[in-house]
Coordinates of C-alpha atoms in Angstrom, one line a residue:
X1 CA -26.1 -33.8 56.6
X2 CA -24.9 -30.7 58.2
X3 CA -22.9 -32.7 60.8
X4 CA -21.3 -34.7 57.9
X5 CA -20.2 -31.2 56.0
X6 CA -19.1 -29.6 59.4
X7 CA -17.0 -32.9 60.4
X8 CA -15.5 -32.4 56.6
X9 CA -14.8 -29.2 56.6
X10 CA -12.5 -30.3 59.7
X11 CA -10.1 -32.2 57.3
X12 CA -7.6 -30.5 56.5
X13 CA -7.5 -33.0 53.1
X14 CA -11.4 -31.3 52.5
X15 CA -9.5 -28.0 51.9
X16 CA -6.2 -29.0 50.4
X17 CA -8.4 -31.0 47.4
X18 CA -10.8 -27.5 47.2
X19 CA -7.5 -25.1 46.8
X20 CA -5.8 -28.0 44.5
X21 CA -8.7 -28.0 42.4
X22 CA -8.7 -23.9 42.2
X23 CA -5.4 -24.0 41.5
X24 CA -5.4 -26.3 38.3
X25 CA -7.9 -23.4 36.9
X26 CA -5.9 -21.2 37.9
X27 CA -2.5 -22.0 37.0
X28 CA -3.9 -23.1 33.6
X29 CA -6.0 -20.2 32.5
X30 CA -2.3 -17.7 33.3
X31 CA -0.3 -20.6 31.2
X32 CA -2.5 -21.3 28.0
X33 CA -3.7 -17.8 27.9
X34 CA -0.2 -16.3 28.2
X35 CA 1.6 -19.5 26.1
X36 CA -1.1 -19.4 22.9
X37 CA -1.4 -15.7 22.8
X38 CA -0.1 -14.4 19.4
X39 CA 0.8 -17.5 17.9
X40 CA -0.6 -15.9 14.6
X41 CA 1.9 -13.4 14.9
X42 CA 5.2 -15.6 15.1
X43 CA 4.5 -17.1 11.9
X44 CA 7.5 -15.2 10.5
X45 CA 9.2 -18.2 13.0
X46 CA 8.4 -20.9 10.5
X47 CA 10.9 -21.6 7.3
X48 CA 10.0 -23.0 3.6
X49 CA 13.1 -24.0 1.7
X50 CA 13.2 -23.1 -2.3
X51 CA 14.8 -25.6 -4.4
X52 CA 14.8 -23.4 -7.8
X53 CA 16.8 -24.8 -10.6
X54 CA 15.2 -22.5 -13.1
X55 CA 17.3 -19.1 -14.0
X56 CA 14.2 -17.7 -15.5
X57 CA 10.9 -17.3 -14.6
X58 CA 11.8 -19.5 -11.0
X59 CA 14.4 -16.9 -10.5
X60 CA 11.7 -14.2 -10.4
X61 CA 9.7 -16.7 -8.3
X62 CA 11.9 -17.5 -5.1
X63 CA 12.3 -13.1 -5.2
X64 CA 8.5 -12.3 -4.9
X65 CA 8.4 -15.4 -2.0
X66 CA 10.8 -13.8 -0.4
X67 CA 9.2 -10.4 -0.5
X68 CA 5.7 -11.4 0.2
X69 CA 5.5 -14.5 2.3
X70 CA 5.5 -14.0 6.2
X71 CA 8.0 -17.1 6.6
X72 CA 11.9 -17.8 6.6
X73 CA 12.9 -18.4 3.0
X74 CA 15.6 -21.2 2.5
X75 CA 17.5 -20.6 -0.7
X76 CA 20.5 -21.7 -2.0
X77 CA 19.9 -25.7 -1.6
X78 CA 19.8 -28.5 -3.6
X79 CA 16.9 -31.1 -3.3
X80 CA 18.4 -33.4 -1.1
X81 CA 19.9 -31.1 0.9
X82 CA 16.3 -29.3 1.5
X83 CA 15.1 -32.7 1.9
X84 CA 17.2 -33.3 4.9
X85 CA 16.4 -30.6 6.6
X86 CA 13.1 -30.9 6.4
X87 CA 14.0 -34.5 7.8
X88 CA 14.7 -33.1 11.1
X89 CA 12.0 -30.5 10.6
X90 CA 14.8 -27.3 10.3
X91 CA 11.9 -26.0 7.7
X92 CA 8.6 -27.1 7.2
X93 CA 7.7 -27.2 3.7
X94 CA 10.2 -27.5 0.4
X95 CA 9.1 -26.2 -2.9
X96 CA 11.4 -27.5 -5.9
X97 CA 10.9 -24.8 -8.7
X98 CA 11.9 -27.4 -11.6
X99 CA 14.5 -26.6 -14.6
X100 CA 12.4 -26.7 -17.0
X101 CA 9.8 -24.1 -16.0
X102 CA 9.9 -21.1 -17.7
X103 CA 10.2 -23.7 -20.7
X104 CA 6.3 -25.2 -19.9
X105 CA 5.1 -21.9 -19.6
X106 CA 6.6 -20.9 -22.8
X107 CA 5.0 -23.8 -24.9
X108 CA 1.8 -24.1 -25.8
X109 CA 0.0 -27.4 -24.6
X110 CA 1.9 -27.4 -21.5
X111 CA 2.1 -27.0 -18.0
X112 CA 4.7 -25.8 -15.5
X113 CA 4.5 -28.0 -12.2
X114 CA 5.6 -26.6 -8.8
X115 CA 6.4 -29.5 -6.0
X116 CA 5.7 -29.1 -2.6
X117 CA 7.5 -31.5 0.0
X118 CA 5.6 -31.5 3.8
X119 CA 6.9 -33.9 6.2
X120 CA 3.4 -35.3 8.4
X121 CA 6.0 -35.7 11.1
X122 CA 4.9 -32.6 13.0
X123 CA 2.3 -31.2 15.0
X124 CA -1.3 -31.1 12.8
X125 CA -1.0 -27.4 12.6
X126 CA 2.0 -27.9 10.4
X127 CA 0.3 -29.9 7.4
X128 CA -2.7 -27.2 7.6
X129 CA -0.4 -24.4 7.2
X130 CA 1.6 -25.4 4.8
X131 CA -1.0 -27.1 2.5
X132 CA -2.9 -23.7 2.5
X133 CA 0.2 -22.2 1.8
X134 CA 0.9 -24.6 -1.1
X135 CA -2.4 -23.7 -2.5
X136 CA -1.7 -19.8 -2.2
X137 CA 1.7 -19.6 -4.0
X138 CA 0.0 -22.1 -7.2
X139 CA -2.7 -19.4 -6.9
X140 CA -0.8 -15.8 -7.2
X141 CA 2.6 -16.8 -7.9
X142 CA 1.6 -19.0 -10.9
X143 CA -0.7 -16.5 -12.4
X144 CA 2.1 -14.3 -12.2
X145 CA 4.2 -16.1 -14.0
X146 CA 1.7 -17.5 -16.3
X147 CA 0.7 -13.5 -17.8
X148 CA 4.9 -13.4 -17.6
X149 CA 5.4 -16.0 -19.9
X150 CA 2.3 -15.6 -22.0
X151 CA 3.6 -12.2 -22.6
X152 CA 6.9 -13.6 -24.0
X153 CA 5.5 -15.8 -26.5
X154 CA 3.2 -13.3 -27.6
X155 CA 6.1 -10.6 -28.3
X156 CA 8.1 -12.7 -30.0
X157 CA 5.0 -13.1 -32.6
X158 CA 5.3 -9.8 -32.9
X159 CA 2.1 -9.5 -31.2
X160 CA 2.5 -5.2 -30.1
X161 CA 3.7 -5.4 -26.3
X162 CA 0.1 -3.6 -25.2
X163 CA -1.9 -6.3 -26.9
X164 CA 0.2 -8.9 -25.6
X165 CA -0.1 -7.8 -22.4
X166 CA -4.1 -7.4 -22.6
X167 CA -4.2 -11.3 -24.5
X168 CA -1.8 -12.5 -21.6
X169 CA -4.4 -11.5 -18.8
X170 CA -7.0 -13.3 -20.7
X171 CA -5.0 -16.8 -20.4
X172 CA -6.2 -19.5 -18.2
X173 CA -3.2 -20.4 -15.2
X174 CA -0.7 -22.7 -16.7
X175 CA 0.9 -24.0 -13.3
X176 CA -0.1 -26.8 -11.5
X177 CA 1.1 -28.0 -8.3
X178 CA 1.8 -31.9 -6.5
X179 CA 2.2 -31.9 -2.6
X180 CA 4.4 -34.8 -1.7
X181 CA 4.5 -36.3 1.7
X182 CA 7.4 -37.0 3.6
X183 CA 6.5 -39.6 7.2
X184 CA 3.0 -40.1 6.8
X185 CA 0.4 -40.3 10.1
X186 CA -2.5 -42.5 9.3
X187 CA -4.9 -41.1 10.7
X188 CA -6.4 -38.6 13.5
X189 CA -5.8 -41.2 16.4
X190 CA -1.7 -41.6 15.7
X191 CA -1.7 -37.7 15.3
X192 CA -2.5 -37.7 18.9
X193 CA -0.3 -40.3 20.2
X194 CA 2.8 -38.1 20.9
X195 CA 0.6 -35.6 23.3
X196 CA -1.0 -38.8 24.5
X197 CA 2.2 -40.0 25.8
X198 CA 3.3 -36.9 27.0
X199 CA 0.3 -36.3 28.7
X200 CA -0.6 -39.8 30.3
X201 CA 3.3 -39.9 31.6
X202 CA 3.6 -36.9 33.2
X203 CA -0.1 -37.1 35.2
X204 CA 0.6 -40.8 36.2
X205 CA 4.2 -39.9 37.4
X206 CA 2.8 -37.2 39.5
X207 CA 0.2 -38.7 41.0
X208 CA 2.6 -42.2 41.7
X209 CA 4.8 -39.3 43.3
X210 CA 2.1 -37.6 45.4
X211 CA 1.8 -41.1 46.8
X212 CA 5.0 -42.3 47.2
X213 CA 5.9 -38.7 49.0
X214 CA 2.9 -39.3 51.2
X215 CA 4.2 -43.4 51.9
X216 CA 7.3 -41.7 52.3
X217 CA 6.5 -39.4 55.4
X218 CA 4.4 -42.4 56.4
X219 CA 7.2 -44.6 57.0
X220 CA 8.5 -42.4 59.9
X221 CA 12.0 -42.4 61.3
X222 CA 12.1 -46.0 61.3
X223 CA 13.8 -46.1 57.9
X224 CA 16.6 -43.8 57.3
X225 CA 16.6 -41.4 54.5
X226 CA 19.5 -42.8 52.0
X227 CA 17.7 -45.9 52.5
X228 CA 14.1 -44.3 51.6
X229 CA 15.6 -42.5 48.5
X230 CA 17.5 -45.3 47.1
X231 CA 14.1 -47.2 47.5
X232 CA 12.4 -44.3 45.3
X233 CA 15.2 -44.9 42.5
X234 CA 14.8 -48.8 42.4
X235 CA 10.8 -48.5 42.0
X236 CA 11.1 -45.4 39.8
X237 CA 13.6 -47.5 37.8
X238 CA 11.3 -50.6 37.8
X239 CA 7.9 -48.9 37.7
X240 CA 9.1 -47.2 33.9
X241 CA 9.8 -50.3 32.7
X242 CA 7.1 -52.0 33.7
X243 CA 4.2 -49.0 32.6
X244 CA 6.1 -48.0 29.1
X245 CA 5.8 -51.8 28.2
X246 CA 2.0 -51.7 28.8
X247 CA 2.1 -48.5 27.2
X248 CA 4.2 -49.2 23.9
X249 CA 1.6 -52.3 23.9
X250 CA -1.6 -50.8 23.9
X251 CA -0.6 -48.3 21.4
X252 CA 0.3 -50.6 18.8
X253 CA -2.7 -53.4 19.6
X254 CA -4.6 -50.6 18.8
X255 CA -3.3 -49.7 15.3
X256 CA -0.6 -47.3 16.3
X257 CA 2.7 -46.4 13.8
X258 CA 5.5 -47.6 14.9
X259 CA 8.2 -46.4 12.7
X260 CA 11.1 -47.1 14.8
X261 CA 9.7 -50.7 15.7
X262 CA 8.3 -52.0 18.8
X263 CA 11.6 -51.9 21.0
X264 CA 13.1 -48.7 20.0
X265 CA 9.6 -47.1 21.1
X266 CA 9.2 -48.9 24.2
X267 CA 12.7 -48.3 25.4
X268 CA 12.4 -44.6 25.0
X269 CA 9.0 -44.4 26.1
X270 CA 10.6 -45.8 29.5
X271 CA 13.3 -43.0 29.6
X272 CA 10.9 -39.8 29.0
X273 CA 8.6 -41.6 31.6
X274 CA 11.7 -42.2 34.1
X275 CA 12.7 -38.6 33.5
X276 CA 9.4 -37.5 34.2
X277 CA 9.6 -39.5 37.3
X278 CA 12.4 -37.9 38.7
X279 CA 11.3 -34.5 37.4
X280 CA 8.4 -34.6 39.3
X281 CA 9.3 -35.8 42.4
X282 CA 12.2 -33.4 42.3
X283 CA 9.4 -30.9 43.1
X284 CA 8.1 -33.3 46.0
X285 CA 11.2 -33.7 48.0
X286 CA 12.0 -30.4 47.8
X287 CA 9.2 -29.0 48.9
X288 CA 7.3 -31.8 50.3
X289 CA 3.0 -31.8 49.0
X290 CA 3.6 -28.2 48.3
X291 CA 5.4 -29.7 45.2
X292 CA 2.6 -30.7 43.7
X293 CA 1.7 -26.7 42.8
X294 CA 4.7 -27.1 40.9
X295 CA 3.7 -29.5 38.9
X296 CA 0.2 -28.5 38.1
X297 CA 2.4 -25.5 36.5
X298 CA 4.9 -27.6 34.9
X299 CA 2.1 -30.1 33.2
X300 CA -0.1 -26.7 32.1
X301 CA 3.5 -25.5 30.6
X302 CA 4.9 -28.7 29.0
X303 CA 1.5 -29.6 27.4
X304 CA 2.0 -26.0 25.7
X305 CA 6.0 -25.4 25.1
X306 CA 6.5 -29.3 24.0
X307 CA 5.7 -28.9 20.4
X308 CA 2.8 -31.8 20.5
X309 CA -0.4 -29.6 19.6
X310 CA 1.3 -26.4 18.4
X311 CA 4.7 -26.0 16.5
X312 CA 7.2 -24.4 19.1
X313 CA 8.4 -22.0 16.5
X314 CA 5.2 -20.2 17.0
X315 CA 5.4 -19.9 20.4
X316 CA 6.4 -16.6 22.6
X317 CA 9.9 -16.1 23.1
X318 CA 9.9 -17.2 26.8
X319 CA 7.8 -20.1 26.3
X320 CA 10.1 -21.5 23.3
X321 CA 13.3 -21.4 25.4
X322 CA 12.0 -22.6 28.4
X323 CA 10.8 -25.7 26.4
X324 CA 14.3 -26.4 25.9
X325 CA 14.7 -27.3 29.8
X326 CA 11.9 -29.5 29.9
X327 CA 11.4 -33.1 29.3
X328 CA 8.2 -33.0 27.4
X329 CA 9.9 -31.2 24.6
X330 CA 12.9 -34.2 23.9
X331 CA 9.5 -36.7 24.5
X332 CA 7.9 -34.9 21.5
X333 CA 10.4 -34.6 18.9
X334 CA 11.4 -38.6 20.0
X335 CA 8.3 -39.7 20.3
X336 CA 7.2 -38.6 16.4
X337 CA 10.6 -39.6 15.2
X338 CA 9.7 -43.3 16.4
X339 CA 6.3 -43.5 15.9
X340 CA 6.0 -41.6 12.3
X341 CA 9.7 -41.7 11.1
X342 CA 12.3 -39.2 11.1
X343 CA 16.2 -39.2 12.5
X344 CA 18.1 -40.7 15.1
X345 CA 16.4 -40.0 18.0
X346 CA 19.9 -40.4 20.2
X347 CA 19.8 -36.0 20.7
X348 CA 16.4 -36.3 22.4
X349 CA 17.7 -39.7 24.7
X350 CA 20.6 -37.6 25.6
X351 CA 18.5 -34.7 26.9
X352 CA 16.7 -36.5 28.8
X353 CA 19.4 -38.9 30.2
X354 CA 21.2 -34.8 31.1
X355 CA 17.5 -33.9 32.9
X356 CA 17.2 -37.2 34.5
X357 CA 20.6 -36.9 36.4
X358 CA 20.4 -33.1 36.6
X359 CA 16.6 -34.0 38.9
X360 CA 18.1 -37.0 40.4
X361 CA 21.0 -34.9 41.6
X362 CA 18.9 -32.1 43.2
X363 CA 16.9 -35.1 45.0
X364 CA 20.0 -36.7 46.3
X365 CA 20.8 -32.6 47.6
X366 CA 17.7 -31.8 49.2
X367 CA 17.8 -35.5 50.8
X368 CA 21.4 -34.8 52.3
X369 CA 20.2 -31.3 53.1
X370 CA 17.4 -32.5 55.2
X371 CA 17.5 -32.8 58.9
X372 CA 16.7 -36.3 60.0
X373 CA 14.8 -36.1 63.1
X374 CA 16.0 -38.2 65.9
X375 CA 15.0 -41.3 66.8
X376 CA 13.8 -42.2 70.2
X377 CA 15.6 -44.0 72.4
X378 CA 14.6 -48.0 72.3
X379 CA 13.1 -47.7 68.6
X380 CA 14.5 -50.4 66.3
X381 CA 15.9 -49.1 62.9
X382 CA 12.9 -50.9 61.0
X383 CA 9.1 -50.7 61.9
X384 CA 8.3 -52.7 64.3
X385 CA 6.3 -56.3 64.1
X386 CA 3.3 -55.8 65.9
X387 CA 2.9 -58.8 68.7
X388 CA 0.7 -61.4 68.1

């Protein structure tokens, strides 16, 4: 036993798997602990649009949410244009204030009705929010304007304004609220999908770059180094294909939404996976197995920055515009677009088609840049055939 750990502890691959182990704990805890802290304090990051068509008692309404609530407030928009923007998730919740409220709170018999619009579309943390937010303007807001309007009808019986007031207190909330949803996720297991994605592309296309880097330096000087990188491309290129197919597949055998359809998903499953590809091997090439610190980092930092378990307008202000660099990000937004509904996703296929070429090209750099060693004298340019 003691001979086996000694002859181990020789390897240099016995130490490199002990640090790269230490350094995943590492380079997480900083990340996560740094990315995550104070997310309750960027709320103020998140917008609700107010659709208020009522000059009365809605007018009063969209002032106090303006005053009290600790989000952006919207105003100014019609319905469909609120609708839109929360389309390409610009604000998270709409609330239509409709014209006839200060009318139903006036009348006796009747309700005023506040709508909430939430588009499922998002990270999880989104529909929470906003749902308990939903639930907290009905609460205060509508009592508010329920003792308002009580008040009213009371002073024009010429009940005195002290009584009124007193009688108005007494009366039982008169607004009532419907959520509607915009894109809805059926279900836990297709909430998950986009980080699923994210995450199962991005370790699979480091790891396939660890070992092609490692089949790389394998292959020696028999093979020169165009000829080695233009290899990488065509098996990158054919490998995405190939793996976002089985992917796209599984997904949907097992029950997953497919808003966009089967094709659109697949196709641009195989781009984010190609850029991530390219992304990570970027690090690889550069920097040879070293690289592969870098990406421990850059999986700890999409996983947080992309947007696919926590809304990126909560996020630090370092964090949210780095996500802007990185592919995860574009794979998100996409990758809920397609799978739960939403826009175009042709913005998000053009980031990723700009990081793609902007990793390919540093590749192709570093590869030029890079001192081929010579090749000794009576070597043939490809490995050689052993006899027999």
């Amino acid at each position: 036993m003691l001979h086996a750990l000694r002859a181990y502890f020789k390897k240099p691959a016995t130490i490199i798997g002990i640090v790269t182990a230490m350094m995943f704990q590492i380079i997480f805890s900083l990340i996560w602990m740094t990315g995550y802290n104070g997310i309750t304090d960027h709320t103020g990051q998140l917008s609700i649009a107010v659709v208020n068509e009522d000059q009365g008692a809605g007018q009063k309404l969209g002032e106090q949410l303006a005053a009290s609530l600790p989000f952006k407030i919207t105003a100014g928009l019609n319905l469909e244009e609120a609708q839109a923007m929360l389309e390409r998730r610009e604000v998270q919740m709409v609330l239509h204030v409709p014209a006839d409220f200060s009318k139903r709170l006036q009348s006796q018999g009747q309700q005023a009705e506040l709508a909430y619009t939430i588009n499922e579309s998002n990270p999880m943390m989104i529909k929470s929010m906003m749902q308990s937010v939903a639930s907290g303007i009905t609460a205060t807001a509508g009592k508010q304007a329920t003792v308002q309007g009580t008040e009213v009808v009371l002073k024009q019986a010429n009940v005195p304004a002290a009584q009124a007031q007193a009688i108005a207190q007494g009366v039982a909330d008169k607004v009532t609220s419907t959520i509607a949803y915009t894109n809805p996720v059926a279900g836990m297991n297709n909430q998950m999908v986009p980080m699923m994605l994210v995450l199962a592309s991005y370790v699979g296309s480091m790891i396939m770059g660890m070992n092609l880097q490692q089949a790389t330096m394998m292959l020696g000087t028999g093979i020169s180094r165009w000829s080695k990188f233009g290899a990488r491309v065509l098996i990158n290129v054919g490998s995405s294909v190939l793996i976002a197919l089985v992917g796209t597949s599984l997904v949907i055998a097992m029950g997953g939404q497919h808003a966009g359809g089967f094709v659109s998903l697949w196709l641009f499953q195989a781009l984010f996976l190609l850029t991530f590809m390219f992304f990570s091997q970027m690090f690889l090439i550069v920097f040879g197995m070293a690289g592969m610190l870098f990406n421990i980092a850059m999986l700890s930092v999409q996983l947080v920055s992309s947007g696919a378990m926590v809304p990126r307008e909560l996020l630090g202000s370092f964090y949210h515009a780095l996500s802007e660099y990185l592919p995860a990000t574009y794979a998100v937004n996409g990758g809920m677009n397609l799978l739960f509904g939403g826009p175009s996703v042709g913005g998000e296929a053009q980031m990723l088609a700009v990081i793609l070429v902007v990793c390919a090209g540093v590749g192709l750099a570093a590869t030029a840049l890079r001192k081929e060693a010579p090749q000794p004298s009576g070597v043939a340019a490809a490995d050689p055939v052993p006899a027999g």
